[in-house]
mmCIF file with all atom_site columns, C-alpha atoms in Angstrom:
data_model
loop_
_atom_site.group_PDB
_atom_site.id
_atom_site.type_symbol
_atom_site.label_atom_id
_atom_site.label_alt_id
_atom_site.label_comp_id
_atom_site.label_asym_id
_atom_site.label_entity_id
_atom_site.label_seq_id
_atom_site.pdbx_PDB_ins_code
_atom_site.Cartn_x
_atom_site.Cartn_y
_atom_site.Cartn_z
_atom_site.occupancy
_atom_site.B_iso_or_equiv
_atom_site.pdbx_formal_charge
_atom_site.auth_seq_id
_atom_site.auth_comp_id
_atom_site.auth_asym_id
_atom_site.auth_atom_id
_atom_site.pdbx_PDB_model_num
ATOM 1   C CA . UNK A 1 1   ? 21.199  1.497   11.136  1.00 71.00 ? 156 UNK A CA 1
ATOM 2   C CA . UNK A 1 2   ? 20.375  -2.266  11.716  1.00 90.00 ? 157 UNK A CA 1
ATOM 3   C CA . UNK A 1 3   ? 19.103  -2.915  7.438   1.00 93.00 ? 158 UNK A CA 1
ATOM 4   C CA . UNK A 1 4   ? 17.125  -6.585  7.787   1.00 94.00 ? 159 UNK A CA 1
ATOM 5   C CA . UNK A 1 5   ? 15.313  -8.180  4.308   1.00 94.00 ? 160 UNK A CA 1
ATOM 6   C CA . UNK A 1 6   ? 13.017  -11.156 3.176   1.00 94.00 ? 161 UNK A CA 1
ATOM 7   C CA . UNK A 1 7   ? 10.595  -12.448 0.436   1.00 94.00 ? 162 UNK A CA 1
ATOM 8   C CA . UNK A 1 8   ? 7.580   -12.726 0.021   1.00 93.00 ? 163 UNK A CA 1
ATOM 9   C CA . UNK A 1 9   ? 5.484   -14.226 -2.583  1.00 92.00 ? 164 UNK A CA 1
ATOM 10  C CA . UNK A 1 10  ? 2.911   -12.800 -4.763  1.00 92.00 ? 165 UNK A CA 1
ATOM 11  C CA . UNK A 1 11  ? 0.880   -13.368 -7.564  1.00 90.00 ? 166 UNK A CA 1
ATOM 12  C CA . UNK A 1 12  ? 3.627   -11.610 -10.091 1.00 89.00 ? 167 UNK A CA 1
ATOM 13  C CA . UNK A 1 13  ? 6.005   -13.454 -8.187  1.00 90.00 ? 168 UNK A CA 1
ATOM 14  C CA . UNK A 1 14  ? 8.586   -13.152 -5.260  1.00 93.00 ? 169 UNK A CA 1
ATOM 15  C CA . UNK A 1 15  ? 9.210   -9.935  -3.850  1.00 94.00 ? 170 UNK A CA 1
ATOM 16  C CA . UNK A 1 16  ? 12.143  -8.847  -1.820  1.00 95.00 ? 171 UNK A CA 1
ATOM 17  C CA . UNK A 1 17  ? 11.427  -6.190  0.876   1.00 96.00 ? 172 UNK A CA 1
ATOM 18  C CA . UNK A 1 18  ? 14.544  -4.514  2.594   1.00 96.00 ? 173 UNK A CA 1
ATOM 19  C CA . UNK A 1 19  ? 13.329  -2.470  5.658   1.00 94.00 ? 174 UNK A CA 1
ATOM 20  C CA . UNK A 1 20  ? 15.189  -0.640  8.373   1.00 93.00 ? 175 UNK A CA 1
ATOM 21  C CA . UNK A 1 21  ? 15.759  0.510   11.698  1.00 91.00 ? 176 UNK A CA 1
ATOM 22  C CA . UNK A 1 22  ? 14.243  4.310   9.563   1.00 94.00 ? 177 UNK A CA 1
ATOM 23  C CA . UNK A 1 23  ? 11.623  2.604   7.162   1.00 94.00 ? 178 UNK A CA 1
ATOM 24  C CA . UNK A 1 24  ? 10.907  0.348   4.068   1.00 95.00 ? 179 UNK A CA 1
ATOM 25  C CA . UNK A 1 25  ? 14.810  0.817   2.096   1.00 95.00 ? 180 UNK A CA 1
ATOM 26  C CA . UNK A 1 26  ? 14.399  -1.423  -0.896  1.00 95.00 ? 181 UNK A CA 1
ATOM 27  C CA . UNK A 1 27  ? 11.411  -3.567  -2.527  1.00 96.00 ? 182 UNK A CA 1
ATOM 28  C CA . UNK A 1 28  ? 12.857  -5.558  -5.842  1.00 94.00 ? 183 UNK A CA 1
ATOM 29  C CA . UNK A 1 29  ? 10.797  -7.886  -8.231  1.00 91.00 ? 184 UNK A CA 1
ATOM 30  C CA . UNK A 1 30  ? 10.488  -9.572  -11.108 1.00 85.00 ? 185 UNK A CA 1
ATOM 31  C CA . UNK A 1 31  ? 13.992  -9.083  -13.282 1.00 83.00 ? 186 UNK A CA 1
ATOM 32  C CA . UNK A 1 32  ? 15.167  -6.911  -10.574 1.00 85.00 ? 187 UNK A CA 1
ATOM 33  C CA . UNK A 1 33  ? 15.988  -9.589  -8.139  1.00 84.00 ? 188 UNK A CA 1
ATOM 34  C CA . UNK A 1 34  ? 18.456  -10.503 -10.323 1.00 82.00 ? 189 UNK A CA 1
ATOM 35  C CA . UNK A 1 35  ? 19.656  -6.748  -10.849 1.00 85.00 ? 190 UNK A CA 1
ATOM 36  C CA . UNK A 1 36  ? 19.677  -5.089  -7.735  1.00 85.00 ? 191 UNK A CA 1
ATOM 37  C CA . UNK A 1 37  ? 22.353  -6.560  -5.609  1.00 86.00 ? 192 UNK A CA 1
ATOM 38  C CA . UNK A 1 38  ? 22.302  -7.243  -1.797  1.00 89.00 ? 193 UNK A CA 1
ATOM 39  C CA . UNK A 1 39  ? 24.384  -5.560  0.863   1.00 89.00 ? 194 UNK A CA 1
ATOM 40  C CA . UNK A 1 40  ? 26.693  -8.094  2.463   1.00 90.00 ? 195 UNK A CA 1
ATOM 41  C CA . UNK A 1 41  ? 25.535  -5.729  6.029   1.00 92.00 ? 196 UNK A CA 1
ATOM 42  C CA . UNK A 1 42  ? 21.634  -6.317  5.347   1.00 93.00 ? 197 UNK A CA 1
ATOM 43  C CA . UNK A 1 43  ? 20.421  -9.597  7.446   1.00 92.00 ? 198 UNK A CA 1
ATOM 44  C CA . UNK A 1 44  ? 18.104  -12.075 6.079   1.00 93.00 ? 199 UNK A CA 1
ATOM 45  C CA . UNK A 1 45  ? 15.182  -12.923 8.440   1.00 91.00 ? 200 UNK A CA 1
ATOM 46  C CA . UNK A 1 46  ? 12.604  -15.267 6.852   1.00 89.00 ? 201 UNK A CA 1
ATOM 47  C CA . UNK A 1 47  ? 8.997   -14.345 7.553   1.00 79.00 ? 202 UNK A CA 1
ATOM 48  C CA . UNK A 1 48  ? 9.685   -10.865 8.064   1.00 78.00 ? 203 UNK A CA 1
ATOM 49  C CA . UNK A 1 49  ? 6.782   -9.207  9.516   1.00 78.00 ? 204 UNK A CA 1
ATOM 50  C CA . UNK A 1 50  ? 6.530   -4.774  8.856   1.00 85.00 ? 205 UNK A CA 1
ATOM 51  C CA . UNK A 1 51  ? 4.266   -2.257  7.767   1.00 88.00 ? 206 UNK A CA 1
ATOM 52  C CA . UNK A 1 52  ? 5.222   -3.370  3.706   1.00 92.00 ? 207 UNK A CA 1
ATOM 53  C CA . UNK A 1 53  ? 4.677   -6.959  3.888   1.00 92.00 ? 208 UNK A CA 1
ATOM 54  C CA . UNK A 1 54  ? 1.366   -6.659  5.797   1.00 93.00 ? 209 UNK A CA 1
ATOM 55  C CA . UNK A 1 55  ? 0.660   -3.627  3.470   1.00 95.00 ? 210 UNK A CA 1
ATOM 56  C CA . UNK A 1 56  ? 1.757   -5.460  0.176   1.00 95.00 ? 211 UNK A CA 1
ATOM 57  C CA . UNK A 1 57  ? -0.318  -8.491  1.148   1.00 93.00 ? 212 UNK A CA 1
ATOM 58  C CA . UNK A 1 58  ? -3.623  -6.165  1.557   1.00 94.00 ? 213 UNK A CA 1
ATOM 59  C CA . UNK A 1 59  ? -2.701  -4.537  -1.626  1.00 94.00 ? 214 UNK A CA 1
ATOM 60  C CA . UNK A 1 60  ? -2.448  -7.897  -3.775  1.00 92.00 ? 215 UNK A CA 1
ATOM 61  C CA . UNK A 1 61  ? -5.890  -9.141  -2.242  1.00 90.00 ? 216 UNK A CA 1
ATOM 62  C CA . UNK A 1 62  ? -7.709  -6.107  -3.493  1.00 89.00 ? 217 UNK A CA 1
ATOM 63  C CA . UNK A 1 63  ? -7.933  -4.151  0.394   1.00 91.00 ? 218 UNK A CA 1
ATOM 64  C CA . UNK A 1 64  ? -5.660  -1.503  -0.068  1.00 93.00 ? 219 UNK A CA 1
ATOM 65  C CA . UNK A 1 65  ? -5.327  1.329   -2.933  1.00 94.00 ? 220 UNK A CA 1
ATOM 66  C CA . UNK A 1 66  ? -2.969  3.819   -1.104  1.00 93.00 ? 221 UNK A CA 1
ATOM 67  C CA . UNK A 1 67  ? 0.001   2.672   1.029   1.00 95.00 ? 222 UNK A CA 1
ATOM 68  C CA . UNK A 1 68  ? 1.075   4.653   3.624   1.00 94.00 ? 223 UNK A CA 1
ATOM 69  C CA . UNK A 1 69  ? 4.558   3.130   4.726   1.00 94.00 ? 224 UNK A CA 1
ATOM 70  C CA . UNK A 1 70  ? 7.227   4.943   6.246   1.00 95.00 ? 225 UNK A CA 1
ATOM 71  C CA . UNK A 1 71  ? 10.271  5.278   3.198   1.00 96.00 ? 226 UNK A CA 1
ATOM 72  C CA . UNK A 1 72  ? 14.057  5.552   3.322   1.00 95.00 ? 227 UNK A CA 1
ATOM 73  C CA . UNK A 1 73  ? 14.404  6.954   0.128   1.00 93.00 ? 228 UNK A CA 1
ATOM 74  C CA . UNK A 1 74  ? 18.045  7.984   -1.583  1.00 92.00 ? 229 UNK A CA 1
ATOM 75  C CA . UNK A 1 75  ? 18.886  9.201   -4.274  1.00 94.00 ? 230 UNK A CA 1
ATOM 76  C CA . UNK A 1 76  ? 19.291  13.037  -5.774  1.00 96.00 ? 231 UNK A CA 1
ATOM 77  C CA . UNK A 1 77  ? 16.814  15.378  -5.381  1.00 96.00 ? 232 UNK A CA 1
ATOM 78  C CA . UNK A 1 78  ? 15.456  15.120  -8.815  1.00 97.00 ? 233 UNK A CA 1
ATOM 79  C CA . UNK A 1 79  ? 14.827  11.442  -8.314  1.00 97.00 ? 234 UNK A CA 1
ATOM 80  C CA . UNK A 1 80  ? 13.168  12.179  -5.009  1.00 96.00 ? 235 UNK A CA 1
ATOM 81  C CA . UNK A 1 81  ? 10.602  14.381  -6.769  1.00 97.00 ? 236 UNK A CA 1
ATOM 82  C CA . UNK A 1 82  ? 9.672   12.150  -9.236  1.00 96.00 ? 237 UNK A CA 1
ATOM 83  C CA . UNK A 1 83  ? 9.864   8.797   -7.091  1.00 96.00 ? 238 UNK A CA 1
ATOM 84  C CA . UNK A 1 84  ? 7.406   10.496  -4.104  1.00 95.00 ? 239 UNK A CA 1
ATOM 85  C CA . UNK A 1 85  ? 5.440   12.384  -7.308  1.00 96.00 ? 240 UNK A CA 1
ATOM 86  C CA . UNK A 1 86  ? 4.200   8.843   -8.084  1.00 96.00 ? 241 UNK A CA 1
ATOM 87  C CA . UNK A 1 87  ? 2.251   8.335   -5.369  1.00 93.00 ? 242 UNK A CA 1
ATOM 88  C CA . UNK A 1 88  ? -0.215  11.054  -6.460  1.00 94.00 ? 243 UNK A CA 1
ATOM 89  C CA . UNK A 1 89  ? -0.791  8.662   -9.047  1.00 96.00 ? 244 UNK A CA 1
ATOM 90  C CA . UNK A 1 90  ? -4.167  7.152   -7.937  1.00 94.00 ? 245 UNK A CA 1
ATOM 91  C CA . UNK A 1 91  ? -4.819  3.410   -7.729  1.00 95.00 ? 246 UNK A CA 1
ATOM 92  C CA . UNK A 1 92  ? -5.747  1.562   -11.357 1.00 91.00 ? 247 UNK A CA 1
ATOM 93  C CA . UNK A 1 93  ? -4.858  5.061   -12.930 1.00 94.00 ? 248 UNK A CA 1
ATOM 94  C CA . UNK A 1 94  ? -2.293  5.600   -15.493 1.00 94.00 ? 249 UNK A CA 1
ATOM 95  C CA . UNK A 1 95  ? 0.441   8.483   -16.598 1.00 94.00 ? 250 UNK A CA 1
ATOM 96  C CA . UNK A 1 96  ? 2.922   9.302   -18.876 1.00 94.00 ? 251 UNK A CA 1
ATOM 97  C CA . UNK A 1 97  ? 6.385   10.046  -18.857 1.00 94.00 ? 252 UNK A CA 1
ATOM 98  C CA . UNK A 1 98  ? 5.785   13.605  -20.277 1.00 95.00 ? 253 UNK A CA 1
ATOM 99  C CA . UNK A 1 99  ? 2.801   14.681  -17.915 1.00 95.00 ? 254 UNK A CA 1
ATOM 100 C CA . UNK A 1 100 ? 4.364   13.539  -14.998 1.00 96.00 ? 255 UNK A CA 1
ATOM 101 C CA . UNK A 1 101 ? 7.564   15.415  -16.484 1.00 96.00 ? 256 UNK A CA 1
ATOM 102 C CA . UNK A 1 102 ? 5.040   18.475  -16.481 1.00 96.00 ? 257 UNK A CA 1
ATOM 103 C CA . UNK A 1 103 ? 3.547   17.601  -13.160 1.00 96.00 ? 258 UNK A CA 1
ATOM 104 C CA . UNK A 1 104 ? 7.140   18.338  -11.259 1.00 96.00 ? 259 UNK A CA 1
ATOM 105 C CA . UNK A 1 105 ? 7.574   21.697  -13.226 1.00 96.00 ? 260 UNK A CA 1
ATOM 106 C CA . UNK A 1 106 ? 10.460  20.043  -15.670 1.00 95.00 ? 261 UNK A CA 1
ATOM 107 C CA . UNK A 1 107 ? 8.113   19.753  -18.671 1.00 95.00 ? 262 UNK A CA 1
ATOM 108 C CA . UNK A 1 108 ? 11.096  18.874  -20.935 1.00 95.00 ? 263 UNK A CA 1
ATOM 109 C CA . UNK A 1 109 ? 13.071  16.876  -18.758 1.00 94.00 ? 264 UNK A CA 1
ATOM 110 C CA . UNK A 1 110 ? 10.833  13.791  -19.888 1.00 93.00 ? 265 UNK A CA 1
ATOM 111 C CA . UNK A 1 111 ? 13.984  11.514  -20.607 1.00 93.00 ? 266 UNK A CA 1
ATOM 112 C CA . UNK A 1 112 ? 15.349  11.868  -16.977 1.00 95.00 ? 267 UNK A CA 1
ATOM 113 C CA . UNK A 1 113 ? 11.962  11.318  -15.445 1.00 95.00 ? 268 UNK A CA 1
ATOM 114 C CA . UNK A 1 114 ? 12.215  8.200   -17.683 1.00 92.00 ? 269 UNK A CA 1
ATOM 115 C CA . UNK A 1 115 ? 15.312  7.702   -16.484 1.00 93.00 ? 270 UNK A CA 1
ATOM 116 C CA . UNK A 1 116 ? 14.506  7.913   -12.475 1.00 95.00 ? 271 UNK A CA 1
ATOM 117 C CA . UNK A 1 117 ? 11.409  6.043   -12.638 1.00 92.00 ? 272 UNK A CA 1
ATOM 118 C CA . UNK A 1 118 ? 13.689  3.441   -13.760 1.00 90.00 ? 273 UNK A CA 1
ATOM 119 C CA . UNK A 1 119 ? 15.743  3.580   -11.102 1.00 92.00 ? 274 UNK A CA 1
ATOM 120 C CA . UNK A 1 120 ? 12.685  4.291   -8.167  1.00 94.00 ? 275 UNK A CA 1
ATOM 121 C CA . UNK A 1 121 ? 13.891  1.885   -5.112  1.00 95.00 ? 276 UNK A CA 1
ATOM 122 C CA . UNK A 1 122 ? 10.276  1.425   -4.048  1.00 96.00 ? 277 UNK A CA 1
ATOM 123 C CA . UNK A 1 123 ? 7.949   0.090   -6.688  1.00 95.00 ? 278 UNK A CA 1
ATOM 124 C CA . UNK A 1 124 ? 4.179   -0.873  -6.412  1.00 96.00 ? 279 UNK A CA 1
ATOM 125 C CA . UNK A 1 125 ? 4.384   1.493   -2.953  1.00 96.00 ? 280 UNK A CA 1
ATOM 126 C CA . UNK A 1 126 ? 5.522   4.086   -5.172  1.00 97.00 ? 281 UNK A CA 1
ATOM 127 C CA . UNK A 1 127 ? 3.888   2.962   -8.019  1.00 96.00 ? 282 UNK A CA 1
ATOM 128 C CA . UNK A 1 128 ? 6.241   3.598   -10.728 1.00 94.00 ? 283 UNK A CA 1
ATOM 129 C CA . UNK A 1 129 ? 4.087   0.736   -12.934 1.00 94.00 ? 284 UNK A CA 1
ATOM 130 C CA . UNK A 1 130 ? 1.533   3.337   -13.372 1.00 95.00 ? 285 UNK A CA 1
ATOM 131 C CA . UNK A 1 131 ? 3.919   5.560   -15.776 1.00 95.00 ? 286 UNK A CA 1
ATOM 132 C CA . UNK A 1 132 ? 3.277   4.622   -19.636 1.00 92.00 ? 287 UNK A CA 1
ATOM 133 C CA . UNK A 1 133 ? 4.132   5.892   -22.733 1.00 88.00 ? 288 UNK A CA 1
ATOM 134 C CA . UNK A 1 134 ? 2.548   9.224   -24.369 1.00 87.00 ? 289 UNK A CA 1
ATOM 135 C CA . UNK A 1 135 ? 0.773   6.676   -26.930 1.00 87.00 ? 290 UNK A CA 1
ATOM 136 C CA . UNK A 1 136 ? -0.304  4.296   -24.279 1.00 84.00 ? 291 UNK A CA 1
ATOM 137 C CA . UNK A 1 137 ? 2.245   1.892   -24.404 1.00 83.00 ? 292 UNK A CA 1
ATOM 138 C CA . UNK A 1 138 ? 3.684   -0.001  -21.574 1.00 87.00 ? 293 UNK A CA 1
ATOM 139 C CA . UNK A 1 139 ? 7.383   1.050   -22.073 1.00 84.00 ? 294 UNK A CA 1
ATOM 140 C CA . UNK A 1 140 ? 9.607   0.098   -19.346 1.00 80.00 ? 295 UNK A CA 1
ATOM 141 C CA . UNK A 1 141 ? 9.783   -1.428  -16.231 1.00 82.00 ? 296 UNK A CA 1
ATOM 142 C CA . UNK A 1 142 ? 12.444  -2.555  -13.966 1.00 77.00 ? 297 UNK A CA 1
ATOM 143 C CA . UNK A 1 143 ? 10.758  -5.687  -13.252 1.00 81.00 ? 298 UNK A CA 1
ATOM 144 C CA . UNK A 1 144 ? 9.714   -6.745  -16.030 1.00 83.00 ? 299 UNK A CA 1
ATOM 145 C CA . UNK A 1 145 ? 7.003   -5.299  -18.634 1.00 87.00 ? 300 UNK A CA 1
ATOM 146 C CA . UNK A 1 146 ? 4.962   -8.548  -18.003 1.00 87.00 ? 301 UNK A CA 1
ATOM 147 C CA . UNK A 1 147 ? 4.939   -7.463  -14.467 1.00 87.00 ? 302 UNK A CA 1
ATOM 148 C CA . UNK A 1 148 ? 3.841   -3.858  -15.341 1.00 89.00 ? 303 UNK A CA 1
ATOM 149 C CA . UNK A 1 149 ? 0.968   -5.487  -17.127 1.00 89.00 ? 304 UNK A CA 1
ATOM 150 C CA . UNK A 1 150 ? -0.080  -7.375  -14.543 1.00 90.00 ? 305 UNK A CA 1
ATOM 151 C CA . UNK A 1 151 ? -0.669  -4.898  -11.752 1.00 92.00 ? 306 UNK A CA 1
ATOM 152 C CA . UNK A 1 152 ? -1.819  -2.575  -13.984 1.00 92.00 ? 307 UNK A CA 1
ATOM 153 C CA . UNK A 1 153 ? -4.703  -5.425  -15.060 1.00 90.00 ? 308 UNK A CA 1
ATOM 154 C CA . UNK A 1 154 ? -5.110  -6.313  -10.774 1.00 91.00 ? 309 UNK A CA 1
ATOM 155 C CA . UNK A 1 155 ? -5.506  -2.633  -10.230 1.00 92.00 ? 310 UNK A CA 1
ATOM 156 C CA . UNK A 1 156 ? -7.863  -2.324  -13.141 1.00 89.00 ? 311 UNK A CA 1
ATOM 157 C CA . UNK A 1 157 ? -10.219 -5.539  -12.181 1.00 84.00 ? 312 UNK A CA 1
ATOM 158 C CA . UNK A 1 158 ? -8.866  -7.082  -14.985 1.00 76.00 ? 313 UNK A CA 1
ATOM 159 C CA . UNK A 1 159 ? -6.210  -10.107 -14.010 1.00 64.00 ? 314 UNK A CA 1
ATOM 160 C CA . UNK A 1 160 ? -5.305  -12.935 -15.310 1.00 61.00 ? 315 UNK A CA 1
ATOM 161 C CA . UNK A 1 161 ? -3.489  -14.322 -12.095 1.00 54.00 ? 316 UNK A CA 1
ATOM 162 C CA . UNK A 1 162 ? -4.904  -15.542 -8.644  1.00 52.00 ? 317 UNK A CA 1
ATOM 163 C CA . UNK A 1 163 ? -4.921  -12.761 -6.340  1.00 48.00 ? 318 UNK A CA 1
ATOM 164 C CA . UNK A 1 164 ? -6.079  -13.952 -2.846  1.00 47.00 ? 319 UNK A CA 1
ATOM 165 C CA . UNK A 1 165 ? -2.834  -14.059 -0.935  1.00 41.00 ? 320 UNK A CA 1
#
């Protein structure tokens, strides 16, 4: 499986999108550029062109709400549930950790749904920024709770960053 990557920019910063031969593998941003390491196999092309990028660029200029890109996703089942549960999580809406915990039948397994939205490989397309706390809290985000904020504001008509890509 030929594994290529590149960045793009955005307006909560640079984005790295890893995409294979199977579908969109990887998207990291904000602190987890610096976190999530890169495969010496994957290949850099600058400018790469797929389904995310061209998806992720309607998405930050305010003409897409639902993404519908194909997804390598691994991890254990558990994480699968709750990474692909997030995308019934609808545009400029928010969750928390406990109803989404209910939403996949584990209504008491709210740490570990904590704990694999952490680790989701695919944020914004599976909009893990969308999960809050049961008081209403933005509480974690792998890329940064300043990042959280901000999409949550685009989605929400409410940002303090240019948009227009």
């Amino acid at each position: 499986m030929s594994v290529e990557f590149t960045y793009m920019e955005s307006p909560v910063g640079r984005i790295r999108i890893v995409q294979s031969t199977d579908g969109l593998v990887e998207i990291a941003l904000g602190d987890d550029l610096a976190r999530r390491k890169l495969d010496a196999a994957w290949r850099y092309v600058e400018n790469l062109e797929c389904e995310a990028t061209e998806q992720l660029r309607d998405y930050f200029n305010h003409e897409l709400k639902e993404f519908d890109v194909k997804l390598v996703i691994e991890g254990t089942d558990f994480q699968r549930t709750v990474w692909l549960s997030l995308a019934d999580i609808s545009y400029g809406e928010t969750m928390s950790y406990g109803e989404l915990a209910t939403k996949i039948g584990r209504p008491k397994a709210v740490r570990a749904v904590g704990a694999a939205n952490g680790r989701n490989p695919i944020p914004i397309i599976l909009p893990c920024h969308r999960v809050i706390g049961s008081d209403g809290s933005l509480t974690g985000y792998g890329g940064g709770l300043a990042v959280k904020a901000e999409l949550l504001s685009m989605e929400r008509g409410t940002a303090t960053l240019p948009l227009k890509l």
